Coordinates of C-alpha atoms in Angstrom, one line a residue:
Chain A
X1344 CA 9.9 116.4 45.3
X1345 CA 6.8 117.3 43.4
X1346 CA 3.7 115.2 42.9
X1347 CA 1.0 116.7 41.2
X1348 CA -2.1 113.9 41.3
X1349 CA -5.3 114.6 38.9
X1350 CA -4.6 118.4 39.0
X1351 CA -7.0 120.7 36.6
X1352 CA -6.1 124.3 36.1
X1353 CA -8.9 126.4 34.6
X1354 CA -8.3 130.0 33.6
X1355 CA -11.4 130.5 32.6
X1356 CA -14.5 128.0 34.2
X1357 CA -14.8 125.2 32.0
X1358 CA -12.0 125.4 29.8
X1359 CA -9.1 123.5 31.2
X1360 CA -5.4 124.6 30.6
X1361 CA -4.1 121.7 32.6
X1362 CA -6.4 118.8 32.5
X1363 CA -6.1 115.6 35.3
X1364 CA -2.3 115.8 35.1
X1365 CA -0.5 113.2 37.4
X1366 CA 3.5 114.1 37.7
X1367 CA 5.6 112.7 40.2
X1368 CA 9.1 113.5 40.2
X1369 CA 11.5 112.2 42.7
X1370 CA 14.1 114.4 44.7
X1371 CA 17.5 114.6 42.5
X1372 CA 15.6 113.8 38.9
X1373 CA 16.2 115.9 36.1
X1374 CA 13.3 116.1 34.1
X1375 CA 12.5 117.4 30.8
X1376 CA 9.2 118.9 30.0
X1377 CA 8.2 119.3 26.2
X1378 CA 5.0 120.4 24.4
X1379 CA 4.0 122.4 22.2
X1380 CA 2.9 126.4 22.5
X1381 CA -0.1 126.3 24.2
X1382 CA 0.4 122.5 25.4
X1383 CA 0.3 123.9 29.1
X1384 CA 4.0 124.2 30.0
X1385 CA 3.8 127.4 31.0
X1386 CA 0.9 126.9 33.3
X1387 CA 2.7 123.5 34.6
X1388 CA 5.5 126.0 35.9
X1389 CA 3.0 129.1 37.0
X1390 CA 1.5 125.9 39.3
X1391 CA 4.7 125.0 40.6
X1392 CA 6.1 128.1 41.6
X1393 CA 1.8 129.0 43.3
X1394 CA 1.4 131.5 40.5
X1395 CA -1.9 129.9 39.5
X1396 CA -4.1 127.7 42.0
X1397 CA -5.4 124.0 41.0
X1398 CA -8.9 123.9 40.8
X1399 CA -8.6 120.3 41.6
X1400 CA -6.6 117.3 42.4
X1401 CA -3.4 117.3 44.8
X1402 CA -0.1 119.8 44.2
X1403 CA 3.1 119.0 46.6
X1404 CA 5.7 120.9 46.2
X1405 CA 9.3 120.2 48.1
X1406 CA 6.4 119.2 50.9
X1407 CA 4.1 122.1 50.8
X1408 CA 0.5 121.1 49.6
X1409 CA -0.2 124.0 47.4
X1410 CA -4.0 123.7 47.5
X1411 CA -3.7 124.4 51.1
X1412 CA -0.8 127.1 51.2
X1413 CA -1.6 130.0 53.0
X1414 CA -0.3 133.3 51.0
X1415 CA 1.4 134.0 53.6
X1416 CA 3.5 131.1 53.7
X1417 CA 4.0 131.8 49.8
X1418 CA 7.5 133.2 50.3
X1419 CA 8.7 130.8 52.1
X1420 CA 8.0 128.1 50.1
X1421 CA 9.4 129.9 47.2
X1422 CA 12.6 130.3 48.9
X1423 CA 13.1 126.2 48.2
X1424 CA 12.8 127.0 44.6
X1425 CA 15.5 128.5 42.2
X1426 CA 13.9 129.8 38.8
X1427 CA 15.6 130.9 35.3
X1428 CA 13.5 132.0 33.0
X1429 CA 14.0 132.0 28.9
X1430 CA 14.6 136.0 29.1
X1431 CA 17.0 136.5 31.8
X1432 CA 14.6 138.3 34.0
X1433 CA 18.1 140.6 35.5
X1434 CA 18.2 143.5 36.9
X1435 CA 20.0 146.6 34.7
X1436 CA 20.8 148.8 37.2
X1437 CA 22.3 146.0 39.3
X1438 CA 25.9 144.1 38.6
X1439 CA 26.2 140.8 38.2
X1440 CA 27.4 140.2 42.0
X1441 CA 24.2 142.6 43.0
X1442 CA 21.7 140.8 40.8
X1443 CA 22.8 137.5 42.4
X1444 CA 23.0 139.0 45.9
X1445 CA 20.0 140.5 46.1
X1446 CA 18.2 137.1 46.6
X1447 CA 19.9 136.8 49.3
X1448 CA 18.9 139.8 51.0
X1449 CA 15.5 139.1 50.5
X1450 CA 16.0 136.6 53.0
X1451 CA 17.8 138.4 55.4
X1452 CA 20.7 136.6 54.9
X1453 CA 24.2 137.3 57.0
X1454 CA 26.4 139.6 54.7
X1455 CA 29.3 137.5 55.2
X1456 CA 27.8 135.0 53.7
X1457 CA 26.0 136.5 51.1
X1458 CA 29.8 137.6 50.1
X1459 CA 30.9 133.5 50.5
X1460 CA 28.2 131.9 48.8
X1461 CA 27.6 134.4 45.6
X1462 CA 31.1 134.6 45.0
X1463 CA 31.0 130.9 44.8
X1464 CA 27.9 130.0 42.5
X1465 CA 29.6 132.8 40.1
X1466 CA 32.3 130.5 40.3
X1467 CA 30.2 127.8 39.7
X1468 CA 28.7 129.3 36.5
X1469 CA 32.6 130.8 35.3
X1470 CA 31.8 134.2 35.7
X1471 CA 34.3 135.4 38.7
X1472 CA 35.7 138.0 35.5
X1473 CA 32.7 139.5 35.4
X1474 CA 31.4 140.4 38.5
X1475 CA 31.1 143.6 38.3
X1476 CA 29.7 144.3 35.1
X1477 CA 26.3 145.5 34.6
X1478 CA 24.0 143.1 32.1
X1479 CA 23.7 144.7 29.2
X1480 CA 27.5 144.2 29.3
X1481 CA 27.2 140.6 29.1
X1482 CA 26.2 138.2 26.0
X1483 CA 22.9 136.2 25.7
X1484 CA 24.7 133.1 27.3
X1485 CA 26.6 135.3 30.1
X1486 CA 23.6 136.6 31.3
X1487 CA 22.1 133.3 31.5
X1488 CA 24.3 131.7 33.3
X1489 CA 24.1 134.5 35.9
X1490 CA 20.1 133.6 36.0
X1491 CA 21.2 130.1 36.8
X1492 CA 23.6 131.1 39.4
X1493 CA 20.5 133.6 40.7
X1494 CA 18.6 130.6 40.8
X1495 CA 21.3 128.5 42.5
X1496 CA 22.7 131.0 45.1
X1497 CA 19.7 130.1 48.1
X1498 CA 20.6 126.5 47.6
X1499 CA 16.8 125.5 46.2
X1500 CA 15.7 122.0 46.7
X1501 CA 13.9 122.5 43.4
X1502 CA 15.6 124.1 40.0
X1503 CA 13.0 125.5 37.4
X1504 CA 13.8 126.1 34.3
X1505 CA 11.2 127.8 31.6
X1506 CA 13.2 127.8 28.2
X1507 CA 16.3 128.7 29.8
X1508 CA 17.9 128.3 26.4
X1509 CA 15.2 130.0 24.3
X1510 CA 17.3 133.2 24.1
X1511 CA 21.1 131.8 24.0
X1512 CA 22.3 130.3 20.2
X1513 CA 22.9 126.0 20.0
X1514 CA 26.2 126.1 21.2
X1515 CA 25.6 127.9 24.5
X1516 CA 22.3 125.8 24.8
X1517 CA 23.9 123.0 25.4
X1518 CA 26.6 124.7 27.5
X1519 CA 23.5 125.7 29.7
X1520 CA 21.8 122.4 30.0
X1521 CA 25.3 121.2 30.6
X1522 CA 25.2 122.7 33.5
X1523 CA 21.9 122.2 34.9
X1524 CA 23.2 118.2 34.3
X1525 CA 26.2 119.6 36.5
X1526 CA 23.9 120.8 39.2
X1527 CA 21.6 118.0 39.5
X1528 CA 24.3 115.7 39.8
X1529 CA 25.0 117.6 43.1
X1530 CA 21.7 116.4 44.2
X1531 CA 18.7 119.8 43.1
X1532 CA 16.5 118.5 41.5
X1533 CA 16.0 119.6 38.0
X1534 CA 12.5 120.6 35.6
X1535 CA 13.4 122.3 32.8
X1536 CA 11.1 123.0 30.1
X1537 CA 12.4 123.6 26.4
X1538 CA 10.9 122.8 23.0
X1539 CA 14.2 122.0 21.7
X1540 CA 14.1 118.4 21.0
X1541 CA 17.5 118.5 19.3
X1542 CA 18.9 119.4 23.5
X1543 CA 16.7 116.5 24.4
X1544 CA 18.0 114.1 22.3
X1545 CA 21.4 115.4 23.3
X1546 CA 21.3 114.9 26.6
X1547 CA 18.6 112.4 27.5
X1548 CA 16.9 111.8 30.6
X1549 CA 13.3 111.9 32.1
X1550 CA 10.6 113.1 29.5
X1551 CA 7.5 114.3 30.1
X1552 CA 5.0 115.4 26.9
X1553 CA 2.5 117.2 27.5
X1554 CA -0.6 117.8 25.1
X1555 CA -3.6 119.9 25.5
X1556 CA -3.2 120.1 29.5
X1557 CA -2.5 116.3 29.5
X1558 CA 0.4 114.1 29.9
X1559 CA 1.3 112.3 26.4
X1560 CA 4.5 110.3 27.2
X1561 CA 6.7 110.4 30.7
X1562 CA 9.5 108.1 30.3
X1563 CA 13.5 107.7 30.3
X1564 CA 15.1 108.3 27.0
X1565 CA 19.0 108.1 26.9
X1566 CA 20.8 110.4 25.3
X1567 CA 22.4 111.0 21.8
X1568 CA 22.6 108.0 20.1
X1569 CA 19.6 106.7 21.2
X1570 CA 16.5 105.2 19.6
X1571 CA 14.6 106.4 17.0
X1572 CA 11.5 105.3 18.4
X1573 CA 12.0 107.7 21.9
X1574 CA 12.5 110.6 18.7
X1575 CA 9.1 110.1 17.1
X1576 CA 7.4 110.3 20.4
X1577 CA 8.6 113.1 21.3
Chain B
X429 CA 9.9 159.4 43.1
X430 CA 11.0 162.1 41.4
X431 CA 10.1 166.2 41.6
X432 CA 6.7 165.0 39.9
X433 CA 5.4 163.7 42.9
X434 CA 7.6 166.4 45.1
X435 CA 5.5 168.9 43.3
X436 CA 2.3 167.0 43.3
X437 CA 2.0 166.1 47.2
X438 CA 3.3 170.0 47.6
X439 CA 0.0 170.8 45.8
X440 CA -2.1 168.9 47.7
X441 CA -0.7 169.4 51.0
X442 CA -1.2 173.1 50.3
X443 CA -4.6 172.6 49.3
X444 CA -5.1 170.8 52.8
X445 CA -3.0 173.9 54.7
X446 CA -5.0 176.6 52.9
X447 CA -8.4 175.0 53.0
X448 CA -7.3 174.5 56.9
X449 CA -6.4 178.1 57.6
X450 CA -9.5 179.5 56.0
X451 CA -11.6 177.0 58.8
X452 CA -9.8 178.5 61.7
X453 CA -10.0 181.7 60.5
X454 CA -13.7 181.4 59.7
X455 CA -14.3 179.5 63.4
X456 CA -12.2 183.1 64.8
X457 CA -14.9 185.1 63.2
X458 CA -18.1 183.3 64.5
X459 CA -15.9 182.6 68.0
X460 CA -15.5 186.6 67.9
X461 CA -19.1 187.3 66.9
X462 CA -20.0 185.0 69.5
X463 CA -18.6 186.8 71.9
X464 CA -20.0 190.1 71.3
X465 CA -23.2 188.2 72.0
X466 CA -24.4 189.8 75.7
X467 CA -27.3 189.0 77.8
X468 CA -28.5 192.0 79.8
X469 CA -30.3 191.5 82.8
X470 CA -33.0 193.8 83.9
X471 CA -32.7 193.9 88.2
X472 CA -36.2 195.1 89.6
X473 CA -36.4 198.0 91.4
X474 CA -37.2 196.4 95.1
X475 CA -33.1 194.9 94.5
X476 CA -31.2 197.2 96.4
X477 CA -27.0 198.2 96.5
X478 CA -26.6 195.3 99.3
X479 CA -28.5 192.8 97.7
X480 CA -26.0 193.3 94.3
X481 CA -23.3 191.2 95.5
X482 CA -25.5 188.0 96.7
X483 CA -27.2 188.8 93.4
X484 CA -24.0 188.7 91.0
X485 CA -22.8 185.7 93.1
X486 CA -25.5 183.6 92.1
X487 CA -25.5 184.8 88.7
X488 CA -22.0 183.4 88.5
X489 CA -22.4 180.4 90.0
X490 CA -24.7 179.7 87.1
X491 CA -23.5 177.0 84.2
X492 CA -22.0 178.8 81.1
X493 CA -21.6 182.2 82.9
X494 CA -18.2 183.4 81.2
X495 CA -18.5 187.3 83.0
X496 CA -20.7 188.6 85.1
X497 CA -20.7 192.7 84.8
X498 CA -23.1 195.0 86.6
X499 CA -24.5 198.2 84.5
X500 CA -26.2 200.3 87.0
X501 CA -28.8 202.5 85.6
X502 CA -26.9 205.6 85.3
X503 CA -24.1 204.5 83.3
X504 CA -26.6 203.2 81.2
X505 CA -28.6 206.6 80.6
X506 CA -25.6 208.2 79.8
X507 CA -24.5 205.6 77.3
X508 CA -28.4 206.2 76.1
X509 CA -27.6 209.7 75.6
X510 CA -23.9 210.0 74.0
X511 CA -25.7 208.0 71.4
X512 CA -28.2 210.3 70.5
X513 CA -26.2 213.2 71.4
X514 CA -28.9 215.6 69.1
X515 CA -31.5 215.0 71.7
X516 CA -29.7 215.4 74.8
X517 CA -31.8 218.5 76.1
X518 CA -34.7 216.0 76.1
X519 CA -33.1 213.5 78.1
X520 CA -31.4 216.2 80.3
X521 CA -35.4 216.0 82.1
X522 CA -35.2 212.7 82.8
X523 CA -31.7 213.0 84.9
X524 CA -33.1 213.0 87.8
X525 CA -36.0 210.8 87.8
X526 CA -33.9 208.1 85.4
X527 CA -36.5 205.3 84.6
X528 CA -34.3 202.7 83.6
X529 CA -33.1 199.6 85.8
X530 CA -30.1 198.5 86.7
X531 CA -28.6 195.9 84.8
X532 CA -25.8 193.1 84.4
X533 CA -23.9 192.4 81.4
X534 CA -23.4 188.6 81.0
X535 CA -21.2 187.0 78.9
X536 CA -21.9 183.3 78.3
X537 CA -19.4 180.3 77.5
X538 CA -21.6 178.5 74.8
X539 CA -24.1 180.1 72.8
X540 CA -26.1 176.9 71.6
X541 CA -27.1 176.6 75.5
X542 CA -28.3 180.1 75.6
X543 CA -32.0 178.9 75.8
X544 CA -31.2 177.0 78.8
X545 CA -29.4 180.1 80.5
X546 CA -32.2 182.6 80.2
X547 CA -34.6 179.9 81.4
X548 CA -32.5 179.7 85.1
X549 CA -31.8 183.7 84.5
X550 CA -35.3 184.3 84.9
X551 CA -35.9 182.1 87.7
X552 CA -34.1 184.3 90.0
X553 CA -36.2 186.6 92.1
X554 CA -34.3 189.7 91.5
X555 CA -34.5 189.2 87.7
X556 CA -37.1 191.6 86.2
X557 CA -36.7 190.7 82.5
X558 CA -33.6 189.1 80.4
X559 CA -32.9 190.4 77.1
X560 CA -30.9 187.6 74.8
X561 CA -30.4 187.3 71.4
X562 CA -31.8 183.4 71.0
X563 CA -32.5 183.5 67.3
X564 CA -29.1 184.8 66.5
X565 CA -27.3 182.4 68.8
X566 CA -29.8 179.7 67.1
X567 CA -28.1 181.0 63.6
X568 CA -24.6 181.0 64.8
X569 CA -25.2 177.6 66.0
X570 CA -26.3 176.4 63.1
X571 CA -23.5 178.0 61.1
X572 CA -20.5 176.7 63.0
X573 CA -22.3 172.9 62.9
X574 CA -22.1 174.0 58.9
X575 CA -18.5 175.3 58.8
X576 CA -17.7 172.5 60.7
X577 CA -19.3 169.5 59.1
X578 CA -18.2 171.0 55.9
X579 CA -14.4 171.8 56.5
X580 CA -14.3 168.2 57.8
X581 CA -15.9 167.0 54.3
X582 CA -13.6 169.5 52.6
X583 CA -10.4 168.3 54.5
X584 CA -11.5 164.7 53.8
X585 CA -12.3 165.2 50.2
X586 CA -8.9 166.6 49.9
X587 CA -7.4 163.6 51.7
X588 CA -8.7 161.5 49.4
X589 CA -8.0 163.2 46.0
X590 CA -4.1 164.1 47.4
X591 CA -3.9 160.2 48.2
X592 CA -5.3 159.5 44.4
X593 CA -3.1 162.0 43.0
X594 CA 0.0 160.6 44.9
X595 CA -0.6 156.8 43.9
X596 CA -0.9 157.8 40.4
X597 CA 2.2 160.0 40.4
X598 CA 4.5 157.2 42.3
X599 CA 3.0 154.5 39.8
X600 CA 5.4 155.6 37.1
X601 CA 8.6 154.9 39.3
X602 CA 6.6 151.4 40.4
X603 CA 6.0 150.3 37.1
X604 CA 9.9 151.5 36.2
X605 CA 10.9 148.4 39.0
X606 CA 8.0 146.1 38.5
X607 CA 10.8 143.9 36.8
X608 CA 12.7 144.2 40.3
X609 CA 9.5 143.3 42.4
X610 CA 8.6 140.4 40.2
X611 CA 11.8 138.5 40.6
X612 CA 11.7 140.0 44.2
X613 CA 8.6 137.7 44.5
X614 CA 9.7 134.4 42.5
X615 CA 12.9 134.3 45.4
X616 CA 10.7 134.3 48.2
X617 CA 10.5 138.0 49.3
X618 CA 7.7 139.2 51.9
X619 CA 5.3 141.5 50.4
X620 CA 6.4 144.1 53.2
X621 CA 9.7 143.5 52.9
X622 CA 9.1 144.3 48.8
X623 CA 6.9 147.4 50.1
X624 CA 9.5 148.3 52.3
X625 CA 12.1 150.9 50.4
X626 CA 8.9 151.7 48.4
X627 CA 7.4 152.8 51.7
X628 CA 10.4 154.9 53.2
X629 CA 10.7 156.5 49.9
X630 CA 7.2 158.4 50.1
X631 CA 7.5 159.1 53.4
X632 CA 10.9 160.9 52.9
X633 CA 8.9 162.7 49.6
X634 CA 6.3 163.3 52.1
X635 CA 8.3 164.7 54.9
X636 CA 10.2 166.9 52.1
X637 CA 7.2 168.4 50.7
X638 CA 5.4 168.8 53.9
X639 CA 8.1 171.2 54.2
X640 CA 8.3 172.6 51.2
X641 CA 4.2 173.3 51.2
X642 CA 4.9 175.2 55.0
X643 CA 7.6 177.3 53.4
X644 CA 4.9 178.6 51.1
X645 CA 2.2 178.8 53.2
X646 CA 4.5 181.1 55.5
X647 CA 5.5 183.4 53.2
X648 CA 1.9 183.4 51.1
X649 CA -0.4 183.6 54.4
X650 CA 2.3 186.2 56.1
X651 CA 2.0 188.4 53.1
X652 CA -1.8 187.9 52.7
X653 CA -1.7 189.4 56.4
X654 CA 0.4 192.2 56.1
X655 CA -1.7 193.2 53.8
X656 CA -5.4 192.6 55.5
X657 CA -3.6 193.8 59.5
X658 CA -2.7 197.1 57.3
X659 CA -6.5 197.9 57.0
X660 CA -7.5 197.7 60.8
X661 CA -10.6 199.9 60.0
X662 CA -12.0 197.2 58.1
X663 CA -12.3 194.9 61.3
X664 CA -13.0 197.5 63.5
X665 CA -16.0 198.6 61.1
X666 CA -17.2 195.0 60.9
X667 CA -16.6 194.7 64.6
X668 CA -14.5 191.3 64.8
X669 CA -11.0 190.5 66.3
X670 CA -8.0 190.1 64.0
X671 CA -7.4 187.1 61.5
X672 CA -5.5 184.4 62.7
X673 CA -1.7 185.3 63.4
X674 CA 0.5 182.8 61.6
X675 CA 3.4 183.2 64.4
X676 CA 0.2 181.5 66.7
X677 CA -0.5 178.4 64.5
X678 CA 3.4 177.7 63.1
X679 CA 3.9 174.1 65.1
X680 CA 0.6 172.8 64.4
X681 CA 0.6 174.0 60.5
X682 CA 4.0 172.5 60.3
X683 CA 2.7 169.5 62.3
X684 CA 0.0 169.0 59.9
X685 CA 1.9 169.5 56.6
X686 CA 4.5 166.7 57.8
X687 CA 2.1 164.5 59.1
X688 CA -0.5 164.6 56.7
X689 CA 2.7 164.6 53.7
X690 CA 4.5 161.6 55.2
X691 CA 1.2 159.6 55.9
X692 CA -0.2 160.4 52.3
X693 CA 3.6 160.0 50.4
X694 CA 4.0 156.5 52.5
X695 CA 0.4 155.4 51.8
X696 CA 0.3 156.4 48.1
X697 CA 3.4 154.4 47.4
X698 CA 2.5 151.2 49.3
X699 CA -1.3 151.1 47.4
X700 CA 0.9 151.6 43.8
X701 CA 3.0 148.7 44.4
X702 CA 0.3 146.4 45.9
X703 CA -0.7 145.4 42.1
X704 CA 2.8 144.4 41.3
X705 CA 2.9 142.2 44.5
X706 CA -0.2 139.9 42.9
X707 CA 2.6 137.2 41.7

């Protein structure tokens, strides 16, 4: 669950990159985030993941008040959160079994299951073939799919996604968010951010707009065939 | 960590050993000039041969008393004239009739309370007159507090710049995996746990050139001695003991060198990742 209430972020004092946002998304949504470059998307996800503090207002995260998180505890709340990022963000001298293990091991995790649950999210994401290859062996859309099965492999509560797409061609786009539709439906809860509006359109779902550090629309559009009037909004 | 930083922390641990060696051998050469440092003193005539024992006794029983040695007069009239062997006829007249006192020969344990021993010396009924260098043992004072303050400034200094040196050089191989610590970080890894390979890493490098610096320093300081031992009349001219034998020091050199390389190998890697960790 996240519920950001009146939350400013200020890089520099006085000028606000996020300005009074209120968010709420419930567990198990799948929510879209759009804006445009310097709209404050970015900053929205450094704030979730307790990369950047508020200056004010309220930030809960998967029920960790963020204002108040000790950095201490900062690893521990990250472990409820899976992140992809638009480049990849793998490790080259590490397969693709090792790049998705290795989050595991972070957390001291038992080594039979690291083997049980890795080899299943790779499963998950269709890449049991490829296991052992090294990244720069895989394509654009390989390798993001094994960011998403990364992200998937602790079992987050919470699934971030910052232009996971951005890097991968239309097809594979919608192959990606196909499967982050996959995933939530198993009940994580999905923000994905993306400036494709064609992907939006696609799919449909929860929208959020964001404009200048403020919230500009947040609503349900369905997907597809839908109205025009959800298109010029966004 | 590659042999960059192998080669680096060698550098600076020998820095540390040689700057080391030279303090211990300079501390021998005031400890040796400090020993040559007698007091003599003067008995009156009234003590007599039975009174010398009581008289030594108490002597010893003094603070700071390292030797107590008794010089009677004759020995020291002969001594007189062996060294002014071109005016022995002179002193043959005086043989008989020798008008110098008897004597004893103390060593003491500390020089810097010299001032304090001649001061309960000369309380002592049987003492005539004690003869003791003060001013010089005021000046070696002085100079050990010197070599010492300044070895310990030295050594620090040296600390320091090895630990700067070290961060710098294991920076590189940091910044080659900041990519690993930053997604380290986004999945919920401790900061020590991050630090952790990081950490055994530059204590191995450490431990390796620790080594690697005492191999040198062997074979440099052994060869540096062979050379300066060859030329005993130099130390028997400036009248003080031997340099420091390596074969004496080996455990606590290597000691150092491991210590001081794991400590500053371990450190120096942790410090260069800890502005990675700031995700």
């Amino acid at each position: 669950m996240v519920d950001l209430k009146n939350v400013c972020v200020a890089y520099n004092k006085g000028h606000n990159v996020i300005n009074g946002i209120d968010i709420h998304i419930d567990d198990g949504d799948f929510t879209f985030i759009v804006g445009a470059s310097g709209a404050g998307k970015s900053t929205l996800i450094k704030l979730l993941l307790k990369e950047v503090d508020a200056c004010d207002g309220t930030v809960m995260v998967n029920g960790f008040n963020l204002r108040t998180l000790k950095k201490s505890r900062v690893p521990k709340f990250r472990r409820t959160i899976g992140v992809v990022f638009q480049d990849f963000r793998l490790i080259p001298s590490m397969t693709v079994y090792e790049n998705i293990a290795f989050v595991l091991r972070v957390i001291n995790a038992p080594r039979s299951y690291i083997k049980k649950r890795v080899s299943y999210v790779i499963g998950l994401v269709g890449l049991q073939d490829k296991m052992k290859s090294y990244p720069n062996e895989l394509s654009g859309g390989e390798q993001q799919r094994v960011a998403l099965a990364r992200a998937l492999v602790n079992d987050p509560k919470l699934l971030i996604a910052d232009e996971p797409t951005g890097n991968v061609d239309p097809e594979l786009s919608q192959e990606i968010v196909g499967l982050l539709k996959a995933i939530n439906q198993c009940g994580t809860t999905v923000v994905m951010v993306t400036h494709e509006h064609e992907l939006v359109k696609h799919f449909g779902g929860r929208l959020i707009n964001i404009n200048q550090g403020t919230v500009i629309y947040d609503d349900v559009i369905d997907g597809d065939a839908e109205t025009e009037t959800s298109d010029e909004t966004i | 960590m590659g042999i960059a930083t192998f080669c680096v922390l060698m550098v600076s641990l020998l820095l540390v050993g040689v700057s080391s060696l030279f303090v211990m051998n300079i501390e021998i050469l005031l400890g040796s000039i400090e020993n040559k440092n007698e007091l003599v003193l003067f008995l009156k005539d009234s003590v007599t041969e039975e009174m010398l024992p009581d008289a030594q006794k108490q002597i010893s029983a003094l603070p700071n008393i390292a030797s107590v040695k008794y010089y009677p007069k004759e020995e020291a009239l002969e001594n007189y004239i062996a060294q002014m062997k071109e005016y022995e006829e002179v002193f043959d007249s005086i043989r008989d009739d020798n008008p110098l006192p008897n004597a004893f020969n103390i060593s003491i344990a500390d020089t810097s309370k010299m001032t304090d021993t001649v001061k309960a010396l000369n309380a002592f009924d049987f003492t005539e007159k004690v003869k003791a260098p003060t001013e010089f043992a005021q000046i070696l004072t002085r100079l050990r507090k010197v070599v010492f303050i300044t070895s310990i400034a030295l050594l620090t200094a040296l600390i320091i710049v090895s630990l700067i040196m070290i961060s710098n050089s294991t920076r590189a191989s940091v910044y080659a995996r900041r990519r690993e610590i930053n997604i380290m970080k986004y999945v919920g890894a401790t900061n020590s746990f991050i630090r952790m390979p990081f950490f055994f890493e530059g204590l191995f490098t450490g431990f390796v050139s620790g080594v690697g610096a005492y191999v040198v320093t062997y074979y440099g300081y052994t060869t540096l001695m062979d050379i300066i031992t060859n030329n005993i009349a130099f130390w028997e001219t400036i009248g003080v003991s031997e340099p420091l034998p390596f074969s004496q020091i080996k455990y606590t050199m290597l000691a150092i060198y491991l210590c001081i390389g794991a400590v500053i190998g371990a450190l120096g890697s942790v410090i260069s990742t800890t502005k990675h960790l700031q995700v």
